[in-house]
Amino acid sequence: MLDAQLSELLGDEPAGAGEALDLVAGFDDALTQGLARLGEEPAAALAAMAGALAGSPIGERVGEAVEKVAAGSVADEHLAALAGGRAALFGAVHDALLARLDAALGRTRAAWEPAEGRPEAPGNLLAGCRVWLRELAIVGWRGVDHDLVSAADQTIEALLAVPELRGLAVLLDGLATELRASSPVATMDRLPARRWADLWTRAMLLSQHGPWHGGGAEQVSGRLLILGADVHEHATVVRVQIHAILERSGAPSRLVRTGVAAAKVDTIVGPTVWRLFAGHPVLLAALAGHRSLEIADMPLLPGGDLVWHDDRARAGEEADPFAIARVQLAAATQPAVTPLDRHPVRIAEPVFVEGYKTDGRTIKLGGAELALDLDRLPSAGPLTPALVKASTACIGLVRWDGGQWSLQPLAVQAAVKKQPVAAHNGDWALGPTDPKVAKAESKNGDVVAVLRERAGRLLRK
């Protein structure tokens, strides 16, 4: 990323973005108080949203929904229209920001093409989802209590039994878990209104017809060149999302993502989390050894996500991520963005930056400065704020959140005691390479093995 590119990216906010986000904030305030008791201010916020969308394809439906809700009628079709309107506003902001990023970096992005066909989803289960989501909207977040949260348990359990609906089930379960931990919400001083509204909106749209991607996956084969790994760790789950370039014979190279996830408990932290992925030895070895992967007949979803199958991959030659990023990243075709993923906070575009100066909080290229997002550095890898501060080259993800762009490092090249050092998030996929960390982990024992043995004993009783 050159100085001119960075300056172009960090220019003024796209026209209308601030106004669109204000409209979303107004809707979220109304959802916080509940649509059954709209006051003058929330009613005006909904009317403003309808007015802004009046000229859009969904404008008429959103306007009708606002009128019905203001009159005290809250039906599923009205909530679906409101959720669609909110998603459309975020989608417009997302598109403007991503267009600026692509223009600044000179990148080509694939166009979104809707897949034909849609898998059949049990209508009664989707209806059950909408009932619970409607109750949430009626009472508002401030009206949520333990009884209302528990009302979703049976529906979530039924959804989990249907493979096509597990994504929706996990989404609802996540929202219910957060609400349960916060109940009664009325006693909270502050609440994550935008986050909860994001989850509610996505669930409401998914509960209309079920999965959106239908049969759109294509089977792909070729060479996968790994750029970096983004580790998402929470108390009960860990997910590793890998950004890579896919080379296929006779076709342009394209940027793809793939990921694996595992359930965990809050005592499994740091490098130990990699042991949860023992079922993916080929992928882990490629991460730790900086090797390419030869894949065969692996499903690729329309949004650029590979559905990982370890048995359809084999290790290839050594492949330095920095060399790959320096030579091939700019020319790779970027994936299309699926409709439900058009949200500013979901922007996470791999970039390669070098020749900068940093104070540990920002990187400086010429007269431009880009904030560093160090809160996302995982404890499962060797990358530390000190290494980032000493770095001169970085593979990272450009993100947009809180009204500004930032760079999340996935790998850096630095000089430590005048010696060149490279550190990647995935370096410890087969175990820590730092002797001190390895000794500490060995001293603590294999927590994962102990917990599995105890769980096995309980199941045998």
Coordinates of C-alpha atoms in Angstrom, one line a residue:
M1 CA 0.0 0.0 0.0
L2 CA 1.6 3.2 -1.2
D3 CA 1.4 6.7 0.4
A4 CA -1.0 7.9 -2.4
Q5 CA -3.2 4.9 -2.0
L6 CA -3.4 5.4 1.8
S7 CA -4.2 9.1 1.4
E8 CA -7.0 8.3 -1.0
L9 CA -8.5 5.7 1.4
L10 CA -8.4 8.0 4.4
G11 CA -10.2 10.9 2.7
D12 CA -13.5 12.3 3.8
E13 CA -16.3 10.0 4.6
P14 CA -18.4 9.0 1.6
A15 CA -21.3 11.4 1.0
G16 CA -24.4 10.5 2.9
A17 CA -22.8 7.8 5.0
G18 CA -23.1 9.8 8.3
E19 CA -26.8 10.5 7.6
A20 CA -27.5 6.8 6.8
L21 CA -25.9 5.7 10.1
D22 CA -27.9 8.3 12.0
L23 CA -31.1 6.8 10.5
V24 CA -30.0 3.4 11.7
A25 CA -29.3 4.7 15.1
G26 CA -32.8 6.1 15.3
F27 CA -34.3 2.7 14.4
D28 CA -32.1 1.0 17.0
D29 CA -33.4 3.5 19.7
A30 CA -36.9 2.6 18.7
L31 CA -36.1 -1.2 19.0
T32 CA -34.6 -0.6 22.4
Q33 CA -37.8 0.9 23.8
G34 CA -40.1 -1.5 21.9
L35 CA -42.3 -1.1 18.9
A36 CA -45.5 -1.6 21.0
R37 CA -45.1 1.7 22.8
L38 CA -43.6 4.1 20.2
G39 CA -43.1 7.6 21.6
E40 CA -43.0 10.7 19.5
E41 CA -39.2 10.5 18.9
P42 CA -39.0 6.8 17.9
A43 CA -42.0 7.3 15.6
A44 CA -40.2 10.2 14.0
A45 CA -37.1 8.1 13.6
L46 CA -39.0 5.3 11.8
A47 CA -40.7 7.9 9.6
A48 CA -37.3 9.4 8.7
M49 CA -36.0 6.0 7.7
A50 CA -39.0 5.4 5.5
G51 CA -38.6 8.8 3.9
A52 CA -34.9 8.1 3.1
L53 CA -35.8 4.8 1.4
A54 CA -38.9 6.1 -0.4
G55 CA -37.2 6.0 -3.8
S56 CA -35.7 2.6 -3.4
P57 CA -37.2 -0.7 -4.5
I58 CA -38.3 -1.5 -1.0
G59 CA -39.5 2.0 -0.2
E60 CA -43.2 1.3 -0.5
R61 CA -43.1 -1.7 1.8
V62 CA -41.0 0.1 4.4
G63 CA -43.4 3.1 4.3
E64 CA -46.4 0.8 4.8
A65 CA -44.7 -1.1 7.6
V66 CA -43.9 2.2 9.5
E67 CA -47.5 3.3 9.2
K68 CA -48.8 0.0 10.5
V69 CA -46.3 -0.2 13.4
A70 CA -47.2 3.4 14.4
A71 CA -50.8 2.4 14.4
G72 CA -50.1 -0.5 16.8
S73 CA -50.1 -3.3 14.3
V74 CA -46.8 -5.3 14.4
A75 CA -46.9 -8.3 12.0
D76 CA -44.2 -10.4 10.6
E77 CA -44.3 -8.8 7.2
H78 CA -43.9 -5.4 8.7
L79 CA -40.9 -6.4 10.8
A80 CA -39.3 -8.1 7.7
A81 CA -39.7 -4.8 5.8
L82 CA -38.2 -2.8 8.6
A83 CA -35.3 -5.2 8.9
G84 CA -34.8 -5.0 5.2
G85 CA -34.7 -1.2 5.4
R86 CA -32.2 -1.2 8.1
A87 CA -30.0 -3.7 6.2
A88 CA -30.3 -1.6 3.0
L89 CA -29.0 1.5 4.8
F90 CA -26.0 -0.4 6.2
G91 CA -25.5 -2.0 2.7
A92 CA -25.3 1.4 1.1
V93 CA -22.6 2.6 3.5
H94 CA -20.7 -0.7 3.1
D95 CA -20.8 -0.4 -0.7
A96 CA -19.5 3.2 -0.7
L97 CA -16.7 2.3 1.7
L98 CA -15.7 -0.8 -0.2
A99 CA -15.8 1.0 -3.5
R100 CA -13.4 3.6 -2.0
L101 CA -11.0 0.8 -0.8
D102 CA -11.0 -1.0 -4.1
A103 CA -10.4 2.3 -6.0
A104 CA -7.5 3.2 -3.7
L105 CA -5.9 -0.2 -4.1
G106 CA -6.7 -0.6 -7.8
R107 CA -8.4 -3.9 -7.2
T108 CA -10.9 -5.8 -9.2
R109 CA -13.9 -7.3 -7.5
A110 CA -16.2 -10.1 -8.8
A111 CA -19.9 -9.1 -9.2
W112 CA -22.5 -10.7 -7.1
E113 CA -24.7 -13.2 -9.0
P114 CA -27.7 -14.7 -7.2
A115 CA -27.6 -18.5 -7.2
E116 CA -30.5 -20.4 -8.7
G117 CA -32.7 -22.6 -6.5
R118 CA -33.2 -22.5 -2.8
P119 CA -33.1 -25.5 -0.4
E120 CA -36.4 -26.2 1.3
A121 CA -36.5 -25.2 4.9
P122 CA -39.2 -26.3 7.4
G123 CA -41.7 -23.5 7.5
N124 CA -42.8 -24.2 11.0
L125 CA -39.3 -23.8 12.4
L126 CA -38.8 -20.5 10.6
A127 CA -42.2 -19.3 11.8
G128 CA -41.1 -20.2 15.4
C129 CA -38.1 -18.0 14.9
R130 CA -40.2 -15.1 13.8
V131 CA -42.5 -15.4 16.7
W132 CA -39.7 -15.0 19.2
L133 CA -38.1 -12.2 17.2
R134 CA -41.5 -10.4 17.0
E135 CA -41.8 -10.6 20.8
L136 CA -38.4 -9.1 21.2
A137 CA -39.3 -6.2 18.9
I138 CA -42.6 -5.6 20.6
V139 CA -41.2 -5.4 24.1
G140 CA -37.9 -3.9 23.1
W141 CA -34.5 -4.7 24.7
R142 CA -35.5 -2.9 27.9
G143 CA -38.4 -5.3 28.3
V144 CA -36.4 -8.5 28.0
D145 CA -36.4 -10.8 31.0
H146 CA -35.5 -14.4 31.6
D147 CA -38.9 -15.8 30.6
L148 CA -38.8 -14.2 27.2
V149 CA -35.2 -15.4 26.6
S150 CA -36.1 -19.0 27.6
A151 CA -39.0 -19.0 25.1
A152 CA -36.4 -19.4 22.3
D153 CA -34.8 -22.6 23.7
Q154 CA -37.1 -25.1 22.1
T155 CA -37.0 -23.4 18.7
I156 CA -33.2 -23.2 18.8
E157 CA -32.9 -26.9 19.7
A158 CA -35.2 -27.8 16.8
L159 CA -33.2 -25.6 14.4
L160 CA -29.9 -27.3 15.4
A161 CA -31.3 -30.6 14.3
V162 CA -31.6 -29.4 10.7
P163 CA -28.2 -29.0 9.0
E164 CA -29.4 -26.2 6.6
L165 CA -30.6 -24.1 9.5
R166 CA -27.7 -24.5 12.0
G167 CA -26.3 -21.1 11.0
L168 CA -29.6 -19.5 12.0
A169 CA -29.7 -21.6 15.1
V170 CA -26.2 -20.5 16.2
L171 CA -27.2 -16.8 15.5
L172 CA -30.3 -17.1 17.6
D173 CA -28.5 -19.0 20.3
G174 CA -25.8 -16.3 20.5
L175 CA -28.4 -13.5 20.8
A176 CA -30.3 -15.5 23.4
T177 CA -27.2 -16.1 25.4
E178 CA -26.2 -12.5 25.5
L179 CA -29.7 -11.4 26.5
R180 CA -29.8 -14.1 29.2
A181 CA -26.5 -12.9 30.6
S182 CA -27.9 -9.3 30.7
S183 CA -31.4 -10.0 32.0
P184 CA -33.3 -8.2 33.3
V185 CA -32.0 -5.7 30.7
A186 CA -34.1 -2.9 32.2
T187 CA -31.5 -2.6 35.0
M188 CA -28.5 -2.1 32.6
D189 CA -27.0 1.4 32.5
R190 CA -25.8 0.9 28.9
L191 CA -26.6 -1.8 26.4
P192 CA -25.1 -2.8 23.0
A193 CA -28.1 -1.6 21.1
R194 CA -26.4 -1.7 17.7
R195 CA -25.0 -5.1 18.1
W196 CA -28.3 -6.6 19.3
A197 CA -30.1 -4.9 16.5
D198 CA -27.6 -6.3 14.0
L199 CA -28.2 -9.8 15.3
W200 CA -32.0 -9.3 15.3
T201 CA -32.0 -7.9 11.7
R202 CA -29.9 -10.8 10.3
A203 CA -32.0 -13.4 12.1
M204 CA -35.3 -11.7 10.9
L205 CA -34.1 -11.8 7.3
L206 CA -32.8 -15.3 7.5
S207 CA -36.0 -16.5 9.1
Q208 CA -38.1 -15.5 6.1
H209 CA -37.0 -18.3 3.7
G210 CA -34.0 -20.0 5.4
P211 CA -30.4 -20.2 3.9
W212 CA -29.7 -17.6 1.2
H213 CA -27.0 -19.3 -0.8
G214 CA -29.0 -22.1 -2.1
G215 CA -27.0 -24.5 -4.3
G216 CA -24.5 -21.8 -5.3
A217 CA -21.4 -23.6 -4.2
E218 CA -18.9 -24.6 -6.9
Q219 CA -16.3 -27.3 -6.6
V220 CA -12.8 -25.9 -7.1
S221 CA -9.3 -27.4 -7.4
G222 CA -5.9 -25.7 -7.5
R223 CA -3.1 -24.3 -5.4
L224 CA -3.9 -22.4 -2.2
L225 CA -1.3 -19.7 -1.1
I226 CA -1.9 -18.7 2.5
L227 CA -1.5 -15.0 3.4
G228 CA -2.5 -15.1 7.0
A229 CA -4.7 -16.3 9.8
D230 CA -7.2 -14.3 11.8
V231 CA -8.0 -16.0 15.2
H232 CA -11.3 -15.2 16.8
E233 CA -11.4 -16.5 20.4
H234 CA -14.3 -16.3 22.8
A235 CA -15.1 -18.1 26.0
T236 CA -17.0 -20.9 24.4
V237 CA -15.7 -21.0 20.8
V238 CA -12.6 -20.4 18.8
R239 CA -12.4 -19.9 15.0
V240 CA -9.5 -19.5 12.7
Q241 CA -10.2 -17.7 9.5
I242 CA -7.6 -18.0 6.8
H243 CA -7.1 -15.6 4.0
A244 CA -5.4 -17.0 0.9
I245 CA -5.0 -16.7 -2.9
L246 CA -6.4 -19.6 -5.0
E247 CA -4.6 -20.4 -8.2
R248 CA -6.5 -22.4 -10.8
S249 CA -5.3 -23.6 -14.2
G250 CA -6.6 -21.4 -16.9
A251 CA -8.4 -19.0 -14.6
P252 CA -7.3 -15.7 -12.9
S253 CA -6.1 -16.0 -9.3
R254 CA -8.7 -15.0 -6.7
L255 CA -8.8 -14.1 -3.1
V256 CA -10.6 -16.6 -0.8
R257 CA -11.3 -17.3 2.8
T258 CA -11.6 -20.6 4.7
G259 CA -12.0 -21.4 8.3
V260 CA -12.4 -24.0 11.0
A261 CA -14.1 -23.6 14.4
A262 CA -14.3 -25.6 17.6
A263 CA -16.2 -25.4 20.8
K264 CA -14.2 -24.7 24.0
V265 CA -14.4 -23.8 27.7
D266 CA -13.0 -20.6 29.1
T267 CA -10.0 -22.5 30.7
I268 CA -8.6 -23.3 27.3
V269 CA -6.7 -20.2 26.3
G270 CA -3.5 -19.1 24.5
P271 CA -1.6 -21.6 22.3
T272 CA -3.6 -24.5 23.8
V273 CA -6.6 -23.6 21.5
W274 CA -4.7 -25.0 18.5
R275 CA -5.1 -28.5 20.0
L276 CA -8.8 -28.2 19.4
F277 CA -8.2 -28.4 15.7
A278 CA -6.4 -31.8 15.7
G279 CA -8.9 -33.0 13.2
H280 CA -7.3 -30.6 10.5
P281 CA -3.7 -31.7 10.5
V282 CA -3.0 -30.7 6.9
L283 CA -4.2 -27.2 7.4
L284 CA -2.3 -26.8 10.7
A285 CA 0.9 -28.0 9.2
A286 CA 0.5 -25.6 6.3
L287 CA 0.0 -22.7 8.7
A288 CA 3.0 -23.6 10.9
G289 CA 5.3 -24.5 8.1
H290 CA 4.3 -21.7 5.7
R291 CA 3.5 -24.1 2.9
S292 CA 1.1 -24.0 0.0
L293 CA -1.8 -26.4 -0.2
E294 CA -3.1 -28.4 -3.2
I295 CA -6.9 -28.7 -2.9
A296 CA -9.3 -30.9 -4.9
D297 CA -13.0 -30.6 -5.3
M298 CA -13.5 -28.2 -2.4
P299 CA -16.8 -26.3 -2.2
L300 CA -16.5 -22.6 -2.8
L301 CA -19.5 -20.4 -1.7
P302 CA -20.5 -17.4 -3.7
G303 CA -19.0 -14.9 -1.2
G304 CA -15.5 -16.4 -1.5
D305 CA -15.6 -18.8 1.4
L306 CA -14.1 -22.3 1.0
V307 CA -15.8 -25.0 3.0
W308 CA -12.8 -26.7 4.4
H309 CA -12.3 -30.5 4.0
D310 CA -8.9 -31.5 5.3
D311 CA -9.1 -34.8 3.4
R312 CA -9.3 -32.9 0.1
A313 CA -6.0 -31.0 0.7
R314 CA -2.4 -32.0 0.7
A315 CA 0.7 -30.1 1.6
G316 CA 2.6 -28.4 -1.2
E317 CA 5.9 -26.5 -1.5
E318 CA 7.1 -23.8 0.9
A319 CA 5.4 -20.5 0.3
D320 CA 6.5 -17.3 2.0
P321 CA 3.3 -15.3 2.8
F322 CA 5.3 -12.0 2.4
A323 CA 6.6 -12.9 -1.0
I324 CA 3.0 -14.0 -2.0
A325 CA 1.5 -10.8 -0.7
R326 CA 4.2 -8.6 -2.3
V327 CA 3.8 -10.2 -5.8
Q328 CA 0.3 -11.6 -6.1
L329 CA -2.1 -9.9 -3.7
A330 CA -2.8 -6.7 -5.8
A331 CA -3.7 -8.7 -8.9
A332 CA -6.0 -11.3 -7.3
T333 CA -9.7 -10.9 -8.0
Q334 CA -11.6 -10.0 -4.8
P335 CA -14.7 -12.0 -3.9
A336 CA -18.2 -10.6 -4.4
V337 CA -20.0 -9.6 -1.2
T338 CA -23.2 -11.5 -0.4
P339 CA -26.3 -9.4 0.3
L340 CA -26.6 -10.2 4.0
D341 CA -22.9 -9.4 4.5
R342 CA -23.1 -5.9 3.3
H343 CA -22.3 -4.2 6.6
P344 CA -19.4 -1.9 7.3
V345 CA -18.1 -3.9 10.3
R346 CA -17.7 -7.0 8.1
I347 CA -15.1 -5.3 5.9
A348 CA -11.8 -7.1 6.4
E349 CA -9.7 -6.8 3.3
P350 CA -6.1 -8.3 3.2
V351 CA -3.4 -5.8 2.3
F352 CA 0.4 -5.7 2.3
V353 CA 2.1 -2.6 3.7
E354 CA 5.9 -1.9 3.9
G355 CA 8.3 0.9 4.3
Y356 CA 6.3 2.7 7.0
K357 CA 7.1 4.1 10.4
T358 CA 5.1 3.2 13.5
D359 CA 4.7 4.4 17.0
G360 CA 2.8 1.2 18.0
R361 CA -0.6 2.9 17.6
T362 CA -0.6 4.0 14.0
I363 CA 1.5 3.5 10.8
K364 CA 2.7 6.5 8.9
L365 CA 3.3 6.5 5.2
G366 CA 4.3 10.0 4.0
G367 CA 1.7 12.3 5.3
A368 CA -1.0 9.7 5.9
E369 CA -1.6 7.8 9.1
L370 CA -3.6 4.6 9.6
A371 CA -4.7 3.4 13.1
L372 CA -3.5 -0.1 14.2
D373 CA -6.1 -2.5 15.7
L374 CA -4.0 -4.3 18.3
D375 CA -7.0 -5.4 20.4
R376 CA -7.5 -8.3 17.9
L377 CA -4.0 -9.7 18.3
P378 CA -4.6 -13.3 19.6
S379 CA -2.8 -14.9 22.5
A380 CA -2.5 -18.1 20.5
G381 CA 0.4 -16.8 18.3
P382 CA 3.7 -15.0 18.6
L383 CA 2.5 -11.6 17.3
T384 CA 2.8 -9.0 20.0
P385 CA 2.3 -5.2 20.2
A386 CA 6.1 -4.9 20.7
L387 CA 6.8 -6.8 17.4
V388 CA 4.2 -4.6 15.6
K389 CA 5.9 -1.5 16.9
A390 CA 9.3 -2.7 15.6
S391 CA 7.9 -3.8 12.3
T392 CA 8.7 -2.5 8.8
A393 CA 6.3 -4.7 6.8
C394 CA 2.9 -6.1 7.6
I395 CA 0.2 -8.4 6.1
G396 CA -3.0 -7.3 7.7
L397 CA -6.7 -6.7 7.3
V398 CA -8.1 -3.2 6.6
R399 CA -11.3 -2.7 8.6
W400 CA -13.8 0.1 9.1
D401 CA -15.4 0.5 12.5
G402 CA -16.4 3.4 14.8
G403 CA -16.1 5.9 11.9
Q404 CA -12.5 5.2 10.9
W405 CA -10.3 2.8 9.0
S406 CA -7.8 0.6 10.8
L407 CA -5.2 -2.1 10.1
Q408 CA -5.3 -5.4 12.0
P409 CA -1.9 -7.2 11.7
L410 CA -1.9 -10.8 10.7
A411 CA 1.9 -11.1 10.2
V412 CA 4.9 -8.7 10.5
Q413 CA 8.5 -8.5 9.5
A414 CA 10.6 -6.7 12.1
A415 CA 14.2 -6.3 13.4
V416 CA 14.9 -7.6 16.9
K417 CA 18.4 -7.0 18.2
K418 CA 19.4 -6.2 14.7
Q419 CA 18.2 -9.6 13.5
P420 CA 15.3 -9.9 11.0
V421 CA 12.3 -11.6 12.4
A422 CA 9.0 -12.7 10.9
A423 CA 5.9 -13.5 13.0
H424 CA 2.6 -14.9 11.9
N425 CA -0.6 -15.6 13.8
G426 CA -0.5 -19.2 12.6
D427 CA 3.1 -20.0 13.6
W428 CA 2.1 -21.9 16.7
A429 CA -0.5 -24.1 15.0
L430 CA 1.6 -27.2 15.8
G431 CA 2.7 -25.8 19.2
P432 CA 4.6 -22.8 20.4
T433 CA 8.1 -22.2 18.9
D434 CA 9.0 -19.8 21.7
P435 CA 10.9 -21.9 24.3
K436 CA 9.5 -19.9 27.3
V437 CA 5.9 -20.2 26.0
A438 CA 6.4 -23.9 25.3
K439 CA 7.8 -24.5 28.8
A440 CA 4.9 -22.7 30.4
E441 CA 2.4 -24.7 28.4
S442 CA 4.2 -28.0 29.2
K443 CA 4.1 -27.1 32.9
N444 CA 0.3 -26.6 32.7
G445 CA -0.2 -30.0 31.1
D446 CA -2.5 -30.9 28.2
V447 CA -5.7 -29.2 29.4
V448 CA -7.6 -30.4 26.3
A449 CA -6.7 -34.0 26.8
V450 CA -7.7 -33.8 30.5
L451 CA -11.1 -32.3 29.7
R452 CA -11.8 -34.9 27.0
E453 CA -10.9 -37.7 29.3
R454 CA -13.2 -36.4 32.0
A455 CA -16.0 -35.9 29.5
G456 CA -15.5 -39.4 28.3
R457 CA -15.8 -40.7 31.8
L458 CA -19.0 -38.9 32.4
L459 CA -20.5 -40.2 29.1
R460 CA -19.5 -43.8 30.1
K461 CA -21.4 -43.6 33.4

